[in-house]
Coordinates of C-alpha atoms and ligand atoms in Angstrom, one line a residue:
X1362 CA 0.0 0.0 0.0
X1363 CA 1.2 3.2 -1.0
X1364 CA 0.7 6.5 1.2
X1365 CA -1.7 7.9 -1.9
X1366 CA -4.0 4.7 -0.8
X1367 CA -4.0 4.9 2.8
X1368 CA -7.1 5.9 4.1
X1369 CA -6.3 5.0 7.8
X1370 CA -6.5 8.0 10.4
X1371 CA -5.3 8.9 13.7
X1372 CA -4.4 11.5 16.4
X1373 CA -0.6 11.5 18.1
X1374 CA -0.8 13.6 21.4
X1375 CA 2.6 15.4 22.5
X1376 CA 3.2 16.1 26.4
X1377 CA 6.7 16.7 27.7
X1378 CA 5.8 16.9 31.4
X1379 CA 3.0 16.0 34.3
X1380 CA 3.9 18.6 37.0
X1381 CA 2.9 21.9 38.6
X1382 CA 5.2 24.4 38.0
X1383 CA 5.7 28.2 38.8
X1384 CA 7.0 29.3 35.1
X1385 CA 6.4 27.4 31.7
X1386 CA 7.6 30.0 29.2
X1387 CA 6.5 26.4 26.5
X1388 CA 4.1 25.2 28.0
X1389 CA 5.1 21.9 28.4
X1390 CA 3.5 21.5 31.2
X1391 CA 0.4 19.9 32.2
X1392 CA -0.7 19.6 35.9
X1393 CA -1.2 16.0 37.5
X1394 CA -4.8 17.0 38.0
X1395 CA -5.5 18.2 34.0
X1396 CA -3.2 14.8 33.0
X1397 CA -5.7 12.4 34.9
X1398 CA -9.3 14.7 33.5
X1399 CA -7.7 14.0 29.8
X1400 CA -6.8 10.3 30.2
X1401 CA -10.4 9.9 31.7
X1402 CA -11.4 11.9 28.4
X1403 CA -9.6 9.4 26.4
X1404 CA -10.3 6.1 28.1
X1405 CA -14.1 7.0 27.1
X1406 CA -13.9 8.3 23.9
X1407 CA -10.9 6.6 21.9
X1408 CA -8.3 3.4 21.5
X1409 CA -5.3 4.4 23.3
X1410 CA -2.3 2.9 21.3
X1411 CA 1.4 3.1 22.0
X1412 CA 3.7 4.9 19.6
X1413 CA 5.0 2.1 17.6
X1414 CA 1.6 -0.3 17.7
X1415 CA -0.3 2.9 16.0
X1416 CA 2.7 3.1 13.5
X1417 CA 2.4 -0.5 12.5
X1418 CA -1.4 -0.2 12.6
X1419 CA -1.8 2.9 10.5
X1420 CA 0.9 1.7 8.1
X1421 CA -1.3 -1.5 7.5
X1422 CA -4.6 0.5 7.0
X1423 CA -5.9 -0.2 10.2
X1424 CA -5.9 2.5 12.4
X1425 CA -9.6 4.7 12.6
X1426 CA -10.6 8.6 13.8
X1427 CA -10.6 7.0 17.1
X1428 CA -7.2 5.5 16.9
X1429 CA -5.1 7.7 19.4
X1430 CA -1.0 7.6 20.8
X1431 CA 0.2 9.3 23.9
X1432 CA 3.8 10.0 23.9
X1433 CA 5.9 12.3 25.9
X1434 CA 9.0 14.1 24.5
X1435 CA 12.6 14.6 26.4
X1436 CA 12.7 12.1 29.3
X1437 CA 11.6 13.9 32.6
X1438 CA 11.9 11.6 35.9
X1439 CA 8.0 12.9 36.2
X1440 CA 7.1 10.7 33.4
X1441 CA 7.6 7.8 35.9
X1442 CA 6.5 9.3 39.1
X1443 CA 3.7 11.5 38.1
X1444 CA 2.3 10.2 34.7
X1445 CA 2.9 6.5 34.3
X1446 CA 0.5 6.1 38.0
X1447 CA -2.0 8.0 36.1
X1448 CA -1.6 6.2 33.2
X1449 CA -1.7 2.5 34.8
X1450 CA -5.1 4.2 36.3
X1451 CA -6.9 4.6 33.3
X1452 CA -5.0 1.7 31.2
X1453 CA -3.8 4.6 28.5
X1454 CA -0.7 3.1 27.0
X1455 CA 1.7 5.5 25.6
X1456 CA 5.3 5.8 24.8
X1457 CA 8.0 8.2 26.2
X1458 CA 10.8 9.4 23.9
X1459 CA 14.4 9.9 26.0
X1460 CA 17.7 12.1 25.0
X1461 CA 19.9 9.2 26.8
X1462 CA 22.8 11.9 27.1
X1463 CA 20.7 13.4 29.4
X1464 CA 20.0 10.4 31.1
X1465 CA 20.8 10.9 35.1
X1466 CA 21.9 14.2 34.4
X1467 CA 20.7 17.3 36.7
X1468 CA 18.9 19.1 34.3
X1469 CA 17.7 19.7 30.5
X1470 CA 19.9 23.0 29.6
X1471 CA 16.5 24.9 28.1
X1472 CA 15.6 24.7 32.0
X1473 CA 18.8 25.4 33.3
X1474 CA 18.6 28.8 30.6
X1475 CA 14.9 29.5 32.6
X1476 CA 15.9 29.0 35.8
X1477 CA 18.8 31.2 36.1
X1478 CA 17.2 34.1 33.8
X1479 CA 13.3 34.0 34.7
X1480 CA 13.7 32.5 39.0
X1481 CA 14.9 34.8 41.4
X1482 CA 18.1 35.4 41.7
X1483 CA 21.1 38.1 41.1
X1484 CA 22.6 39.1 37.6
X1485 CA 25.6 41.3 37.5
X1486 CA 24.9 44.8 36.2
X1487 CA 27.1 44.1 33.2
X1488 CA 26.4 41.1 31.7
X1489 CA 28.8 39.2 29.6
X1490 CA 29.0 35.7 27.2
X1491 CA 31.3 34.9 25.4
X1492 CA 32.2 31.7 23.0
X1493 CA 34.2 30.9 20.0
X1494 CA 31.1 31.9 17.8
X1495 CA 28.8 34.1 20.5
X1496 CA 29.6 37.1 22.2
X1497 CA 26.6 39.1 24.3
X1498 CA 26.3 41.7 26.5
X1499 CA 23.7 43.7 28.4
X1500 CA 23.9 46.5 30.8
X1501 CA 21.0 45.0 33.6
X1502 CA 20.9 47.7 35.7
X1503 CA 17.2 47.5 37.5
X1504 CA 16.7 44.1 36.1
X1505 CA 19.7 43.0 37.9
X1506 CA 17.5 41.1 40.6
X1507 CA 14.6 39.0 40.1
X1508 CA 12.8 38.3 42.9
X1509 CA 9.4 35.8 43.9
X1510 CA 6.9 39.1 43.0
X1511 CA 8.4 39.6 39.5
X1512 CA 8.4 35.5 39.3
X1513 CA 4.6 35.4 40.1
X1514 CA 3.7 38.7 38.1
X1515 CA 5.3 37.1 35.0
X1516 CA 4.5 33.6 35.3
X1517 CA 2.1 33.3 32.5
X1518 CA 4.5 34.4 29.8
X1519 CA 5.5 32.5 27.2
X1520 CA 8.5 33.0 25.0
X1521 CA 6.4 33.4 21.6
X1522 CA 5.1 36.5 23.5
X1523 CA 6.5 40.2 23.6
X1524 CA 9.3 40.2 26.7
X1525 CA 7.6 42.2 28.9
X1526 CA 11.3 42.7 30.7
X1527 CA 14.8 42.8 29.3
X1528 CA 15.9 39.3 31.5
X1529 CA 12.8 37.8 29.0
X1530 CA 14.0 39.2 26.2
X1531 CA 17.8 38.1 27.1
X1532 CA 16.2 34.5 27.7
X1533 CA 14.6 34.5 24.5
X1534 CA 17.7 35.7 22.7
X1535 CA 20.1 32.6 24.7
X1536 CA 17.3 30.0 24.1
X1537 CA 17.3 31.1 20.0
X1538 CA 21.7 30.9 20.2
X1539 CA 21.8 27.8 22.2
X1540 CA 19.6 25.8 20.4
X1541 CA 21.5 24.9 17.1
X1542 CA 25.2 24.5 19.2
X1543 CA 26.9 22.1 19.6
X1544 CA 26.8 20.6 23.4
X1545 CA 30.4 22.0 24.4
X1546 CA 29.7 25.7 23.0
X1547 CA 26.1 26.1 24.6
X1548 CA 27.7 24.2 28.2
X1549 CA 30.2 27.3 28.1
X1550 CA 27.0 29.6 27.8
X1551 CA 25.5 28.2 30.5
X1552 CA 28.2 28.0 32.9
X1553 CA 29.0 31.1 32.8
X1554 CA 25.4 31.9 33.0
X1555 CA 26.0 30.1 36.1
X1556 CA 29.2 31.6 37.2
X1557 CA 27.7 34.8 36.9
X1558 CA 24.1 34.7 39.2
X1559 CA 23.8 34.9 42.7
X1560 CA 21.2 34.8 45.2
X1561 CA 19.4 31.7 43.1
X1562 CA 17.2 29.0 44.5
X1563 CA 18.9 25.4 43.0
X1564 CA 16.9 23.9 40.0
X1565 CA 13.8 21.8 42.0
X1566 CA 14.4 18.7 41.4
X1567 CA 11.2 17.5 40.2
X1568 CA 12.7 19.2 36.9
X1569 CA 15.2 16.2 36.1
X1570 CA 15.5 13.7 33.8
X1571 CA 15.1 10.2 34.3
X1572 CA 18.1 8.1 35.1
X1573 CA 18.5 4.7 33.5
X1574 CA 17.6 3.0 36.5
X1575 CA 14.1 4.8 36.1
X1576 CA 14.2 4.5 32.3
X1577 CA 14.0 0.6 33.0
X1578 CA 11.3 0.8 35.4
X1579 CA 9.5 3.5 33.1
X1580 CA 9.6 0.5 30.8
X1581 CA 8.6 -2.1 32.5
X1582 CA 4.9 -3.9 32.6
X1583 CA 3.8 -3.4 29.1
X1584 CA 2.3 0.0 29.0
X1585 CA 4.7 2.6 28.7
X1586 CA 7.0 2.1 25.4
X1587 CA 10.3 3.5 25.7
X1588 CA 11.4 5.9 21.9
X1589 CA 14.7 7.5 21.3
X1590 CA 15.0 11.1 21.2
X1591 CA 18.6 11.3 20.3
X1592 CA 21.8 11.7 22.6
X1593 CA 22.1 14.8 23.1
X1594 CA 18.9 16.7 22.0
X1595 CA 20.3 18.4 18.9
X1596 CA 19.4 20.5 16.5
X1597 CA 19.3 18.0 13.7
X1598 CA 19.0 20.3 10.8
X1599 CA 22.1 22.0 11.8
X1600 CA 24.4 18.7 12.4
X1601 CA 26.4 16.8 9.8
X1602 CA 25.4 13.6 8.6
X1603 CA 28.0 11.8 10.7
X1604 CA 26.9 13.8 13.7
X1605 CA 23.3 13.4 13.4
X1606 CA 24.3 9.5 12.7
X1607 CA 25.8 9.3 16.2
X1608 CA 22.8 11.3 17.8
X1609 CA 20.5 9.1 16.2
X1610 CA 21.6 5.7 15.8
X1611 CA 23.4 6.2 19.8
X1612 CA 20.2 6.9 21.2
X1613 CA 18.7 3.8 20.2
X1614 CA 22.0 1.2 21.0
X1615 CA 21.9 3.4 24.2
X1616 CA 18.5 2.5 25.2
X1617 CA 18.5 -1.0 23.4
X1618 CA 21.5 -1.7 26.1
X1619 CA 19.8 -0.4 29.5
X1620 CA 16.5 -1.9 28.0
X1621 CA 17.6 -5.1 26.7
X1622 CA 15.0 -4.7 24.0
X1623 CA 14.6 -3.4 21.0
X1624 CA 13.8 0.3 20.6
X1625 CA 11.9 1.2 17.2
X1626 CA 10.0 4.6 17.6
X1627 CA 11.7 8.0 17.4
X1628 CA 10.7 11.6 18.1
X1629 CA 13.1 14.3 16.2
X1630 CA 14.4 16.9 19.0
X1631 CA 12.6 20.1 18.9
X1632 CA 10.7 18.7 15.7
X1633 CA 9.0 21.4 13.4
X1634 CA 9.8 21.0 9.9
X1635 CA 13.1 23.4 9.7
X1636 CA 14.6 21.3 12.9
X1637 CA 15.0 18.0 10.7
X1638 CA 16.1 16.7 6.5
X1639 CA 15.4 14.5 4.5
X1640 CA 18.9 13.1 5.2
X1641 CA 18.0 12.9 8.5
X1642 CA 14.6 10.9 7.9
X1643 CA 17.0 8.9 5.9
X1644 CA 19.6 8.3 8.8
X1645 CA 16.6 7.4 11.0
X1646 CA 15.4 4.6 8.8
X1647 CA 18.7 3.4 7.8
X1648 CA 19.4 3.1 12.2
X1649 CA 16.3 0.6 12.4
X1650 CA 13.7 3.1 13.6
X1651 CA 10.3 1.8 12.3
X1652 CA 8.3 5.3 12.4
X1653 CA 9.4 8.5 13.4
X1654 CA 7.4 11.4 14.8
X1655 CA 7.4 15.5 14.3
X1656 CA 5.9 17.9 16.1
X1657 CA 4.1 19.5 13.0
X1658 CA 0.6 20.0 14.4
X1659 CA -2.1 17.6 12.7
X1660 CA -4.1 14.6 12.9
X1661 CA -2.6 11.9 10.4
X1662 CA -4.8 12.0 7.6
X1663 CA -4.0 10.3 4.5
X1664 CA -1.2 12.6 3.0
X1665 CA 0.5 11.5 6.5
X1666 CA 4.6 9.6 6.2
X1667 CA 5.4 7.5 8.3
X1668 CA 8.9 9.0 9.4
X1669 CA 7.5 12.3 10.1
X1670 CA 4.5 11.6 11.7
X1671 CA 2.5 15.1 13.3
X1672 CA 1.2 15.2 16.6
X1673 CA -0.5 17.9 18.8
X1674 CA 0.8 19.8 21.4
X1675 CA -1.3 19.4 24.7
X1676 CA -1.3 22.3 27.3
X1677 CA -2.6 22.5 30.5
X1678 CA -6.0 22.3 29.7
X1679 CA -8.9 21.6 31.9
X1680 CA -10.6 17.5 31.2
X1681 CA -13.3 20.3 29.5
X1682 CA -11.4 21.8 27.0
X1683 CA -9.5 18.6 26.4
X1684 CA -12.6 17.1 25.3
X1685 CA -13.7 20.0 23.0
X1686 CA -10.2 19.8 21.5
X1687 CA -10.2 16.2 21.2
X1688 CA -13.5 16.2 19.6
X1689 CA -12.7 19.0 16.7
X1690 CA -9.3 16.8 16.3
X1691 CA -11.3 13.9 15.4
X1692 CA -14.2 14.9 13.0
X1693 CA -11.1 17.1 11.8
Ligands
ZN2521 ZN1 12.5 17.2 22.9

């Protein structure tokens, strides 16, 4: 069956993370409470599937409007604690795709970037950054501190907004350099980021990613399927073939080795159509991956491919609007 045939259908839901959290400049966020109303929503109104099983099922014509997968970008230690109870509650299978790099690590470095610009804490009044390829600097002068009022004022911002201060706009500015560099270059950033606040409260640590420990008992019982996400969350567009070979194809032996089963589902990092190539769909077929999913918001209609499958981004929406969503999704 050629794609021009297929007349199977679907829905792929993106979350990154089951928590309450005082900024989500994202929204990658969904609260434990809003997590549990839309799995309630789902277990009533559609087939859960994992990643992989809708895949296979879609490829072979077999998937319907009702036909939905769960999945969960990044890797966050919350997907265990917080979403897979929820999950095992309503019997919702889904799968959650991990950066291994960042596997046991203290923190993703797009938090890191929040947490010391957008939590309370002291900047310097000069601010300087410098790297082989960057150099910034701002004068911060009354933005110097940032303190628990300014954090609760501001907490409903989100970074495709108008910075309503300049420690936004510098945020924005770092996440848009730090994105497309390599690990050791954007490491420098943030250290010295690091190096240079004061005053700060430590990254909670509710914000971490799973260790491998976790990423085996994330795995186990059947419900939750375990994708790659690549080592070390790159940029793939941007990468070399050989680089985005290693990314790729590591991420999978990775988590094939602390799984010790295969791993056939991947999510591209950061996923909108300028963030991956056709070289790279063609590295991620050639690695083993079976299907392979964007973040270009759809439902999978017929047009759909199966290495670049589009999902929707879920926010923190109440069981309510999930439902309303859900249901223009489907008749969509
Ligand atoms: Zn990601």
């Amino acid at each position: 069956m050629t794609a021009g045939e297929r007349t199977s259908r679907g829905l792929i839901l993106m979350y990154h993370r089951v928590a309450e959290v005082s900024s989500d400049p994202w929204g990658l966020c969904v609260t434990p409470r809003h997590f549990a109303e839309h799995l309630a929503v789902l277990r009533v109104r559609t087939s859960p599937l994992k990643a992989l099983d809708f895949a296979v099922q879609w490829d072979a014509g077999a998937t319907t409007a009702t036909s939905v997968a769960v999945t969960f970008d990044d890797g966050y230690a919350d997907n265990l604690y917080d979403a897979k109870p929820l999950l095992e509650q309503y019997e919702v299978p889904a799968t959650c795709f991990v950066s291994t790099g960042y596997l046991g690590q203290r923190s993703y470095w797009w938090d890191e970037l929040e947490q010391r610009l957008l939590h309370p804490g002291r900047l310097p009044h000069a601010l300087r950054l410098e790297t082989a390829s960057y150099r910034g600097q701002w004068d911060l002068n009354g933005a110097a501190w940032y303190g628990e009022e300014e954090l609760r004022r501001l907490r409903g911002w989100k970074a495709w907004e108008e910075a309503p201060t300049l420690r936004h706009q510098i945020y924005a500015n770092l996440h848009a350099v730090c994105r497309p560099m390599a690990e050791p270059e954007r490491r420098s950033i943030l250290d010295q980021l690091l190096a240079a606040v004061s005053e700060a409260a430590k990254i909670p640590s509710t914000w971490r990613p799973l260790t491998k420990d976790e990423t085996v008992t994330l795995g186990a019982g059947g419900l939750v399927e375990i994708g790659a996400h690549t080592v070390t969350h790159p940029l793939l567009s941007a990468c070399p073939s050989d680089v985005a070979q290693r990314e790729i194809a590591g991420s999978r032996r990775a988590l094939e080795q602390i799984l010790g089963r295969p791993v056939t589902s991947f999510a591209f990092p950061y996923g909108g159509p300028a963030d991956y190539t056709p070289d790279t769909m063609r590295i991620v077929r050639e690695a083993g991956f079976s299907c392979a999913y964007s973040t270009t918001p759809g439902v999978v209609g017929p047009g759909a491919e199966r290495f670049r499958l589009p999902r929707v981004h879920v926010e923190d929406w109440t069981g309510e609007e999930f439902a309303e969503r859900l249901a223009w999704w489907l008749n969509d």
